[in-house]
GROMACS .gro file of C-alpha atoms in nm:
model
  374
    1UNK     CA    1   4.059   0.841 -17.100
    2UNK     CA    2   4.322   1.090 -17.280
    3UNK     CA    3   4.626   1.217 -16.988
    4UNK     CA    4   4.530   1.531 -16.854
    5UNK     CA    5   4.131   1.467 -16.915
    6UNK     CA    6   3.955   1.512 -16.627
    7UNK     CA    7   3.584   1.393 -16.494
    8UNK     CA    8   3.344   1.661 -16.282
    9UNK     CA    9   2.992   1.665 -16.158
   10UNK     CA   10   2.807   1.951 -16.380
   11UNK     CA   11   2.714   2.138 -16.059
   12UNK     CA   12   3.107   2.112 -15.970
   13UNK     CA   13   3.201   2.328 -16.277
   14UNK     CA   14   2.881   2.530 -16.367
   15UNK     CA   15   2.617   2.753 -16.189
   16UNK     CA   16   2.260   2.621 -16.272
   17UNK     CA   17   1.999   2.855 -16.252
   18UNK     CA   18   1.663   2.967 -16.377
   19UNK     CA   19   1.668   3.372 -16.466
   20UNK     CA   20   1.342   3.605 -16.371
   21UNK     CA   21   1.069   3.521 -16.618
   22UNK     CA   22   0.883   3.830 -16.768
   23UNK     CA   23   0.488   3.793 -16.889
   24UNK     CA   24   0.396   3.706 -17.222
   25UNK     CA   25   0.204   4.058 -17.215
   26UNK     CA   26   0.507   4.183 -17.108
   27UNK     CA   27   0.650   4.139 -17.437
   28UNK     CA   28   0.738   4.480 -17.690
   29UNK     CA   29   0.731   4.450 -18.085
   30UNK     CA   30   0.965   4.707 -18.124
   31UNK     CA   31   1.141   4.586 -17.804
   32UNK     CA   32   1.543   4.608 -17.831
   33UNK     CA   33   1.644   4.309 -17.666
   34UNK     CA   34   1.550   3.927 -17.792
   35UNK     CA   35   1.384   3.696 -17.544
   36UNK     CA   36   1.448   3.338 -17.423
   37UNK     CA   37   1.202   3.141 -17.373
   38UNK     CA   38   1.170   2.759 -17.281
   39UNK     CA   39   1.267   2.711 -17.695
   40UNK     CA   40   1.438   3.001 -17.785
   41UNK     CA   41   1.363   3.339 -17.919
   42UNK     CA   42   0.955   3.388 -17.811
   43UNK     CA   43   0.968   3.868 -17.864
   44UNK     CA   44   1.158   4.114 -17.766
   45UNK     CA   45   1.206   4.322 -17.477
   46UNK     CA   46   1.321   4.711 -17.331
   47UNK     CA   47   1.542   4.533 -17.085
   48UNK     CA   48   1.822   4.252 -17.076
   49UNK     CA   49   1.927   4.044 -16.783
   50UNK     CA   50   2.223   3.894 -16.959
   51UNK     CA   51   2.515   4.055 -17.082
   52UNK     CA   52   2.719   3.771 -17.185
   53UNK     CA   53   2.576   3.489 -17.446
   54UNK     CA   54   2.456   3.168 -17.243
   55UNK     CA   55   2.409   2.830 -17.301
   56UNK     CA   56   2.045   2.769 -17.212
   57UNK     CA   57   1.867   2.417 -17.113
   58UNK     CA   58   1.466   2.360 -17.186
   59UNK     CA   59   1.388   2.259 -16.840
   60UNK     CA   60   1.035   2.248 -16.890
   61UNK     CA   61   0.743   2.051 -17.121
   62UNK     CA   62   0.750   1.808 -17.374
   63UNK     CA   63   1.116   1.990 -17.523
   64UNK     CA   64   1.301   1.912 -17.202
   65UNK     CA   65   1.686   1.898 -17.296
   66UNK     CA   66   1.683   2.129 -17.600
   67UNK     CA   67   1.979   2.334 -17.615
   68UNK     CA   68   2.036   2.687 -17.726
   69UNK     CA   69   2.276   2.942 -17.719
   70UNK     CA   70   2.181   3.324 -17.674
   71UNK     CA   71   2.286   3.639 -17.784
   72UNK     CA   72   2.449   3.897 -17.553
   73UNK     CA   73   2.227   4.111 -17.423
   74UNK     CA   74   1.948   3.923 -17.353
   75UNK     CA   75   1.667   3.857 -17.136
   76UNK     CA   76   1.684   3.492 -17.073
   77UNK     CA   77   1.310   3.403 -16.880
   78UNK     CA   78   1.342   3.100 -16.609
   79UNK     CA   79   1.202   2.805 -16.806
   80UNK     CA   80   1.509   2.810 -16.987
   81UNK     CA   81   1.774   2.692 -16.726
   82UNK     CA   82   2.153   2.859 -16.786
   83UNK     CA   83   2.439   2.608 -16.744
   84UNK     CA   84   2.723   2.857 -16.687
   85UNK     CA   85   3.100   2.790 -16.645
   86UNK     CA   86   3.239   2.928 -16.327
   87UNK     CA   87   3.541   2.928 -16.451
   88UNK     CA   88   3.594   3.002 -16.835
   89UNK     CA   89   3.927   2.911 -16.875
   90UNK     CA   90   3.835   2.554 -16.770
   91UNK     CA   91   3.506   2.508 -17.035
   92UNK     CA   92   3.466   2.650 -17.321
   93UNK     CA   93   3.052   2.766 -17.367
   94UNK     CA   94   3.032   2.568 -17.737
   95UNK     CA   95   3.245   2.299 -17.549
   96UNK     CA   96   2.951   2.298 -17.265
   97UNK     CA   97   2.663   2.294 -17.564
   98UNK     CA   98   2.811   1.987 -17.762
   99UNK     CA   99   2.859   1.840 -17.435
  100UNK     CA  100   2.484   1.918 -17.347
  101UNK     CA  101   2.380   1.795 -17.686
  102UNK     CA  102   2.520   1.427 -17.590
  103UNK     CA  103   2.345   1.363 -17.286
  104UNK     CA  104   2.031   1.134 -17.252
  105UNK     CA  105   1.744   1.327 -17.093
  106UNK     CA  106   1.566   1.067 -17.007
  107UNK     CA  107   1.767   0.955 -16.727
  108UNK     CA  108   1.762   1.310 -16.569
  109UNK     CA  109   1.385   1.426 -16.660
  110UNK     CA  110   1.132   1.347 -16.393
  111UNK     CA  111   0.788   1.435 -16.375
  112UNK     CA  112   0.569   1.237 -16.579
  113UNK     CA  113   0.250   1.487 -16.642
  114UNK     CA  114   0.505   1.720 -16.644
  115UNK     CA  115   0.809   1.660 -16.770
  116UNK     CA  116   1.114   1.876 -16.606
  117UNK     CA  117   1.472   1.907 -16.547
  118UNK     CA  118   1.557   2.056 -16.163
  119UNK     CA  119   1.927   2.160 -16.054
  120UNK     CA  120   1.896   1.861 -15.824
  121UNK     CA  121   1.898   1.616 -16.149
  122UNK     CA  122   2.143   1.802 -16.365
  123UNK     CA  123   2.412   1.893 -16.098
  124UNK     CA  124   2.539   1.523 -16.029
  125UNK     CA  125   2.575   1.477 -16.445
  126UNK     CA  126   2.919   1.373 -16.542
  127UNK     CA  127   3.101   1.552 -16.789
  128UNK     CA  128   3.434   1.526 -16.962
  129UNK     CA  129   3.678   1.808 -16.962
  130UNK     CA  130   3.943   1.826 -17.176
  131UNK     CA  131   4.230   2.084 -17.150
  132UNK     CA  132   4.154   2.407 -17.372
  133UNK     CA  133   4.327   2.331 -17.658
  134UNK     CA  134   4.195   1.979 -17.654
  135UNK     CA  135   3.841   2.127 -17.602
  136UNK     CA  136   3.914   2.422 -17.926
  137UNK     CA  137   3.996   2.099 -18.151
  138UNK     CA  138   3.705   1.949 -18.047
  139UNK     CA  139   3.463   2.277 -18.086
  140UNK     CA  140   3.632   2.340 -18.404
  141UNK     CA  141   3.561   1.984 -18.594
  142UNK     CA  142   3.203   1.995 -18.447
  143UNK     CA  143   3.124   2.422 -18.558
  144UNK     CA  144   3.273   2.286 -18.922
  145UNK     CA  145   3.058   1.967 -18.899
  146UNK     CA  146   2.689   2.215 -18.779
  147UNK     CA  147   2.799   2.470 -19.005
  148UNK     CA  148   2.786   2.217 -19.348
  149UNK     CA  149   2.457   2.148 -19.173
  150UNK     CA  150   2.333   2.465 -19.138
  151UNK     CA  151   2.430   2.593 -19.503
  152UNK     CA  152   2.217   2.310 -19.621
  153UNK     CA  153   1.938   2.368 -19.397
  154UNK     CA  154   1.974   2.749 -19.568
  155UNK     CA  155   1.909   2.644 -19.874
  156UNK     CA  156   1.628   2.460 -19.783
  157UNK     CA  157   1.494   2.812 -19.656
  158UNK     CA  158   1.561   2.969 -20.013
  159UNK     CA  159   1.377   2.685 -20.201
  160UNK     CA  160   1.130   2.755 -20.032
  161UNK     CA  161   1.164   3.080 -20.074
  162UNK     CA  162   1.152   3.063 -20.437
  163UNK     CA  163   0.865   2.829 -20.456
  164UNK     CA  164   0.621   3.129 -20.254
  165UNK     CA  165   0.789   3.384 -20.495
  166UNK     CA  166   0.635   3.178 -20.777
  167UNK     CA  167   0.280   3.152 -20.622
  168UNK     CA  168   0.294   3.532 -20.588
  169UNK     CA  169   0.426   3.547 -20.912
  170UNK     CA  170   0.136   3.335 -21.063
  171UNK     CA  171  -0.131   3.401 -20.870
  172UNK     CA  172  -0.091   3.711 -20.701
  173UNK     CA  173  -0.079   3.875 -20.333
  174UNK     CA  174  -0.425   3.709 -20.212
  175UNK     CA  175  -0.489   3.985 -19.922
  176UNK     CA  176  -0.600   4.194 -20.241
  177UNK     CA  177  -0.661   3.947 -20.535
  178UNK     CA  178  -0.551   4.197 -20.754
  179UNK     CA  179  -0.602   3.897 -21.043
  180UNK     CA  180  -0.928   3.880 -20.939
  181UNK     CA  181  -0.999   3.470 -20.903
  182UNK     CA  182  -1.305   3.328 -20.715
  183UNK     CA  183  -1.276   3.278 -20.357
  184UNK     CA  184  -1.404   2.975 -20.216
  185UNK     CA  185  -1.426   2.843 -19.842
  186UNK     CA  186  -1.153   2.594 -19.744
  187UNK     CA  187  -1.344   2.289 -19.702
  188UNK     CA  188  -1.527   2.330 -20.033
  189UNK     CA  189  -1.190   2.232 -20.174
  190UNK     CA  190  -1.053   1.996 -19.951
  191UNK     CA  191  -1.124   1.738 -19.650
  192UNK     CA  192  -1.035   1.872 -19.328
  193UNK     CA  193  -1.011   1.578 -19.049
  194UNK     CA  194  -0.978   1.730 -18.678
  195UNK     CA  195  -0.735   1.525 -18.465
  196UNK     CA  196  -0.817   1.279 -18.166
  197UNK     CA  197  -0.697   1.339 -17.836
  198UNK     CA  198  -0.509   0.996 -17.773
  199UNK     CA  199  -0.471   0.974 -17.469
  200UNK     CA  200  -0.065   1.062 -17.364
  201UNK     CA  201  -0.016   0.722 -17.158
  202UNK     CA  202  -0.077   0.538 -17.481
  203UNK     CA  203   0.222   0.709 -17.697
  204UNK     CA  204   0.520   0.447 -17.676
  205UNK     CA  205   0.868   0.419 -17.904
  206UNK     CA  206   0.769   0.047 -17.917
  207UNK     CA  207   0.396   0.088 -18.049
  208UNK     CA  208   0.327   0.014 -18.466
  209UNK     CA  209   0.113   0.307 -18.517
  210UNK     CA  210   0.271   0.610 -18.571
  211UNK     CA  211   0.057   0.934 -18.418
  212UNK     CA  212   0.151   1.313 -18.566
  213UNK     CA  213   0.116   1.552 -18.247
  214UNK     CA  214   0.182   1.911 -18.232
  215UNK     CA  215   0.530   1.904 -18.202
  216UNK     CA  216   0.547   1.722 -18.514
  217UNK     CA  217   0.451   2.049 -18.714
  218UNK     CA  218   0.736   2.303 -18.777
  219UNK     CA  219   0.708   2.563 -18.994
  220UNK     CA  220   0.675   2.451 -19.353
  221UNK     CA  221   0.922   2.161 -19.182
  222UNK     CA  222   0.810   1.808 -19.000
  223UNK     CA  223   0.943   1.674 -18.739
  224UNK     CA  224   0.967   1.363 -18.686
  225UNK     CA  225   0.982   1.137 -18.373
  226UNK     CA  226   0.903   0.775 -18.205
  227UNK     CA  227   0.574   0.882 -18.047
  228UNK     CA  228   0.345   0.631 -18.192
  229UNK     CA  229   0.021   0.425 -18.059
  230UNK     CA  230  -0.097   0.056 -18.043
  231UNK     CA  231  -0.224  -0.130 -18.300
  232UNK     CA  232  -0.568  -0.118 -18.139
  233UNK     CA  233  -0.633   0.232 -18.269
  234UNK     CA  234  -0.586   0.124 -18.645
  235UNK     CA  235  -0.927   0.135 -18.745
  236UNK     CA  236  -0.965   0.484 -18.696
  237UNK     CA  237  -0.989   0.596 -19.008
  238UNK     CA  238  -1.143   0.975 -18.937
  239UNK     CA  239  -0.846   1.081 -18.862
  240UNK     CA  240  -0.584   0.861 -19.093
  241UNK     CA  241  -0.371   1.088 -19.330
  242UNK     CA  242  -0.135   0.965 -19.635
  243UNK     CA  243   0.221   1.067 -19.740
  244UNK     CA  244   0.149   1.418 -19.911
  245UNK     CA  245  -0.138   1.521 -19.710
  246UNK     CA  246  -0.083   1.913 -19.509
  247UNK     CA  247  -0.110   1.902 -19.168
  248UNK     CA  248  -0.164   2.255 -18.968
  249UNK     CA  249  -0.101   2.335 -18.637
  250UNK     CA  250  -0.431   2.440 -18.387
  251UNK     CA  251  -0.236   2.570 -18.139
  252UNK     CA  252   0.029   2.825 -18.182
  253UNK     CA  253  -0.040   2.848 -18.515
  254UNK     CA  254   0.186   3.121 -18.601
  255UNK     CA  255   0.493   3.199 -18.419
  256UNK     CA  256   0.809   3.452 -18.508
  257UNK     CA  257   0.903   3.224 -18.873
  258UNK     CA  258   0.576   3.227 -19.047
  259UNK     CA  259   0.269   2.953 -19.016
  260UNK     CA  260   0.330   2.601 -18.877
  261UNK     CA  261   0.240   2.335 -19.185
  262UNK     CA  262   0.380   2.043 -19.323
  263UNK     CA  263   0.345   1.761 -19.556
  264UNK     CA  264   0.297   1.435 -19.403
  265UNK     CA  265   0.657   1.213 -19.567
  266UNK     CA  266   0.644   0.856 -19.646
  267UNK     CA  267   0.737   0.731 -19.306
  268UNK     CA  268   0.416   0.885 -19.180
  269UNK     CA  269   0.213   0.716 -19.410
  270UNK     CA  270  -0.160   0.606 -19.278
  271UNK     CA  271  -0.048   0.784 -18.963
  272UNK     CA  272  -0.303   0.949 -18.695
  273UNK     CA  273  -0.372   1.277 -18.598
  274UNK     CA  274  -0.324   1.414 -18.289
  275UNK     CA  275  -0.588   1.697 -18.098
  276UNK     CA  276  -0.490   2.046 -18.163
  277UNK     CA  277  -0.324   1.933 -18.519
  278UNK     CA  278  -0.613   1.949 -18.846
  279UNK     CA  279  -0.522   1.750 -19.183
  280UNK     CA  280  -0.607   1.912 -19.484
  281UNK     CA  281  -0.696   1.676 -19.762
  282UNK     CA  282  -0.663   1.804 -20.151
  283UNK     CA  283  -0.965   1.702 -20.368
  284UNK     CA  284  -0.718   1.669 -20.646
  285UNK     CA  285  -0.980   1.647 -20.904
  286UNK     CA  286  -1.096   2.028 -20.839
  287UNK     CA  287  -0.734   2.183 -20.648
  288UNK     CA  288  -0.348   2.122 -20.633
  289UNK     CA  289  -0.238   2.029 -20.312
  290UNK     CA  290   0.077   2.209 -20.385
  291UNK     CA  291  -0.130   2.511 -20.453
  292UNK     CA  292  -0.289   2.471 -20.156
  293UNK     CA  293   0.049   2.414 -19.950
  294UNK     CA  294   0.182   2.737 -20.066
  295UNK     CA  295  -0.160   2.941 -20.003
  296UNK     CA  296  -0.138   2.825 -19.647
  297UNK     CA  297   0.217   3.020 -19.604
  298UNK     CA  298   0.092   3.378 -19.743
  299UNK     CA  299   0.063   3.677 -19.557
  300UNK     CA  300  -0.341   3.628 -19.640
  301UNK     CA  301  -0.347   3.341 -19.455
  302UNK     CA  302  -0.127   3.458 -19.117
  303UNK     CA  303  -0.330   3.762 -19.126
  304UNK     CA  304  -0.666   3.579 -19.073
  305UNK     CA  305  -0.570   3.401 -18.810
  306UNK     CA  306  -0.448   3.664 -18.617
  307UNK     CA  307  -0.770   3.809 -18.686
  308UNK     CA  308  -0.966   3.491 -18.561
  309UNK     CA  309  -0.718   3.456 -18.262
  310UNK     CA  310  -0.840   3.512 -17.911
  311UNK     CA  311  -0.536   3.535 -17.774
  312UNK     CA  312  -0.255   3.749 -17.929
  313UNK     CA  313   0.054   3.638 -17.770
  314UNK     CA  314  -0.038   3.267 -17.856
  315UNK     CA  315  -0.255   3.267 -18.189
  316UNK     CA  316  -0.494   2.965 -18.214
  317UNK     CA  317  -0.698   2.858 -18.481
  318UNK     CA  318  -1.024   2.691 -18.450
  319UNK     CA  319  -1.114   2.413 -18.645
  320UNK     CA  320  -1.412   2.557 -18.778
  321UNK     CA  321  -1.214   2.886 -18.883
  322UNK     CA  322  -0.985   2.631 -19.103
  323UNK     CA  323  -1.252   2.541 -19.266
  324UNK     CA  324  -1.414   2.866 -19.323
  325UNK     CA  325  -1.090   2.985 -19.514
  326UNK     CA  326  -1.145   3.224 -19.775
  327UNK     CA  327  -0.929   3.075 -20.042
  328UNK     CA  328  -0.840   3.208 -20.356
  329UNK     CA  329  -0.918   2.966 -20.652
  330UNK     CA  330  -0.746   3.006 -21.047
  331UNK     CA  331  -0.809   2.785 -21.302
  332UNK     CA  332  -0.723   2.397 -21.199
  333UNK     CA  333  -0.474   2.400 -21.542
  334UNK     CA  334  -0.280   2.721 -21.391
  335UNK     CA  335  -0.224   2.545 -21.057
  336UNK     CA  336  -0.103   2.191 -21.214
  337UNK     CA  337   0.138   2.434 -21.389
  338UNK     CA  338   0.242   2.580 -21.073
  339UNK     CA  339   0.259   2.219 -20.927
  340UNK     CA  340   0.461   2.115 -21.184
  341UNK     CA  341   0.739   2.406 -21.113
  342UNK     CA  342   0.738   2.310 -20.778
  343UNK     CA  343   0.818   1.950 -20.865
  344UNK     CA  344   1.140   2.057 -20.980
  345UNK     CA  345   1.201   2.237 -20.672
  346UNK     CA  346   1.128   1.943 -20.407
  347UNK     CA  347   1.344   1.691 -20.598
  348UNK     CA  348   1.625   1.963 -20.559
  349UNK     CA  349   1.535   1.981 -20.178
  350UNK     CA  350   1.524   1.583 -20.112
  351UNK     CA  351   1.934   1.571 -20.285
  352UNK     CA  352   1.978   1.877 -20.015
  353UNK     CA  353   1.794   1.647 -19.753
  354UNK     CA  354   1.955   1.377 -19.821
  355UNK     CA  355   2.293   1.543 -19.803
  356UNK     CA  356   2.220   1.683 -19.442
  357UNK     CA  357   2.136   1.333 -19.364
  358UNK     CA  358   2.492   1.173 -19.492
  359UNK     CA  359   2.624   1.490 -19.289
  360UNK     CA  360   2.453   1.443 -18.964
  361UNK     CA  361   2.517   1.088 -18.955
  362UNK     CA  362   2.891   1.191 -18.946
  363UNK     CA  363   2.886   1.432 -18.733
  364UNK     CA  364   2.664   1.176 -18.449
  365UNK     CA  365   2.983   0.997 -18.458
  366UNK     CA  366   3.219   1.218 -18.387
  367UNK     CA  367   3.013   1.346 -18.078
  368UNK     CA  368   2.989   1.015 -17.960
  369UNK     CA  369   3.388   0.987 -18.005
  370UNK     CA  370   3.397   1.279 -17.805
  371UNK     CA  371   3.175   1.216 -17.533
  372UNK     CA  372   3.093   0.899 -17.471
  373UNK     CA  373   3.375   0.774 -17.287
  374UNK     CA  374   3.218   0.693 -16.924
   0.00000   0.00000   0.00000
């Protein structure tokens, strides 16, 4: 340990608390303030109950430990928990959220059903505490480190960007079909598989069977994770999906960024599907699955399930909606062309990828430099 470093309980230095939690139906679209909710920004809001931006602690559900950071002006809702400096000219907030970042939940989460994080659990956490300039250094090699990151991760975003800019430009806005192209249901062009619910006592780090769940599916982004089942469930091939294959989210199928789809990488390979997540399987000899892909992120496609959604503050799709799709369908030749442009684009995004990779790999070690001293 570094002279003039010092080691504190959390609870010593910080206030930990969970802020008034407002309604989902409580929500305004053309509200002025953002909203915190257990993973960030969930609407907006006439009211704030934070002035000052806070560094905010998933407390609750199967995210426990997430960080974020909000704006000022806020309304921060109580399943995020804010870990506050009492005294700011001891911690620095970004100091507090790299800090945050380093810890392992998993020996401060209880609950099993429910997994949480209480005051009681988080207050005796150690942390180390530099002196301010030591802690700016810090901050400042980390923000350069994230911010590399985060450029990347932007031009991931404007790929993508381009690649729906292209289907529009091909094939047209399909809430009108101003090109005029047959429309055919869904499942006349693809296999759609309906995941299993695996039971949660069987997901294990150690198990050979790797299992996508709901959390896998970001929008137009997996995620990846060790949730994965025992070898026993291998024959289960109604709901076995291939590197390539879309998967959809069931639940919460939309939220503030667009639709939540993926495509399943090579690591997922002959993986299963979890309930509440469909597979959609390309009949390549009839439909691109890359036209597909992109047809899934239209405005078409997010306005028909908030049409089908019984409940508007969390819009779900039902499995039998997926498959009764309208979907627009050119010429097979026109969407291999399409495919074939957005070919190009992907192998630009896996150098971008791979790049974040190399960078985040770097950047791991210097927080554990930092912060794993005890």
């Amino acid at each position: 340990m570094k002279q003039g470093w010092e080691i504190k309980k959390l609870g010593e230095v910080c206030m930990l608390y969970q802020p008034k939690t407002i309604s989902g139906e409580m929500l305004e679209e053309d509200g002025k303030y953002l909203v915190y909710g257990a993973n960030g920004v969930i609407g907006r809001y006439s009211q704030y109950n934070h002035e000052e931006s806070e560094v905010l602690l998933t407390c609750r559900g199967a995210t426990c430990g997430s960080i974020n950071i909000s704006e000022p002006f806020s309304w921060i809702n109580g399943n995020a928990m804010v870990v506050k400096p009492i005294d700011a000219n001891n911690i620095l907030p970004q100091y507090l959220k790299y800090y945050l970042l380093s810890v392992d939940w998993n020996e401060v989460i209880t609950g099993a059903a429910q997994p949480q994080i209480t005051r009681q659990s988080l207050s005796p956490l150690h942390i180390i505490i530099p002196p301010l300039p030591e802690q700016e250094k810090i901050v400042a090699e980390l923000d350069c480190l994230s911010g590399i990151i985060e450029k990347k991760k932007q031009q991931l975003k404007e790929l993508d960007s381009l690649a729906q800019s292209i289907f529009y430009e091909m094939f047209g806005n399909p809430i009108d079909n101003e090109k005029g192209w047959e429309v055919k249901r869904l499942e006349e062009l693809c296999d759609i598989i309906n995941g299993f619910a695996f039971p949660s006592s069987d997901f294990a780090e150690c198990n050979p069977i790797k299992v996508i769940k709901i959390t896998n599916v970001g929008v137009n982004e997996f995620i990846s994770d060790d949730s994965s089942l025992p070898k026993e469930y291998n024959n289960m091939e109604g709901c076995k999906v291939h590197t390539g294959d879309i998967v959809i989210a069931l639940t919460r199928t939309i939220i503030l960024t667009g639709v939540k789809r993926a495509i399943v990488p090579n690591e997922y390979n002959e993986s299963l599907v979890n309930q509440r997540v469909a597979a959609i399987l390309a009949n390549d000899r009839i439909v691109s699955r890359r036209f597909i892909y992109s047809f899934l992120g239209t405005d078409f496609v997010r306005q028909y399930i908030l049409q089908k959604a019984t409940a508007l503050m969390q819009p779900n799709l039902s499995i039998r909606d997926l498959r009764d799709m309208p979907t627009v369908y050119p010429p097979l030749a026109l969407q291999q062309e399409f495919a074939s442009k957005i070919d190009v684009i992907e192998k630009q995004k896996e150098l971008i990828k791979q790049s974040i990779a190399e960078t985040e790999t770097l950047f791991n070690s210097r927080m554990d430099f930092y912060f794993n001293l005890l």
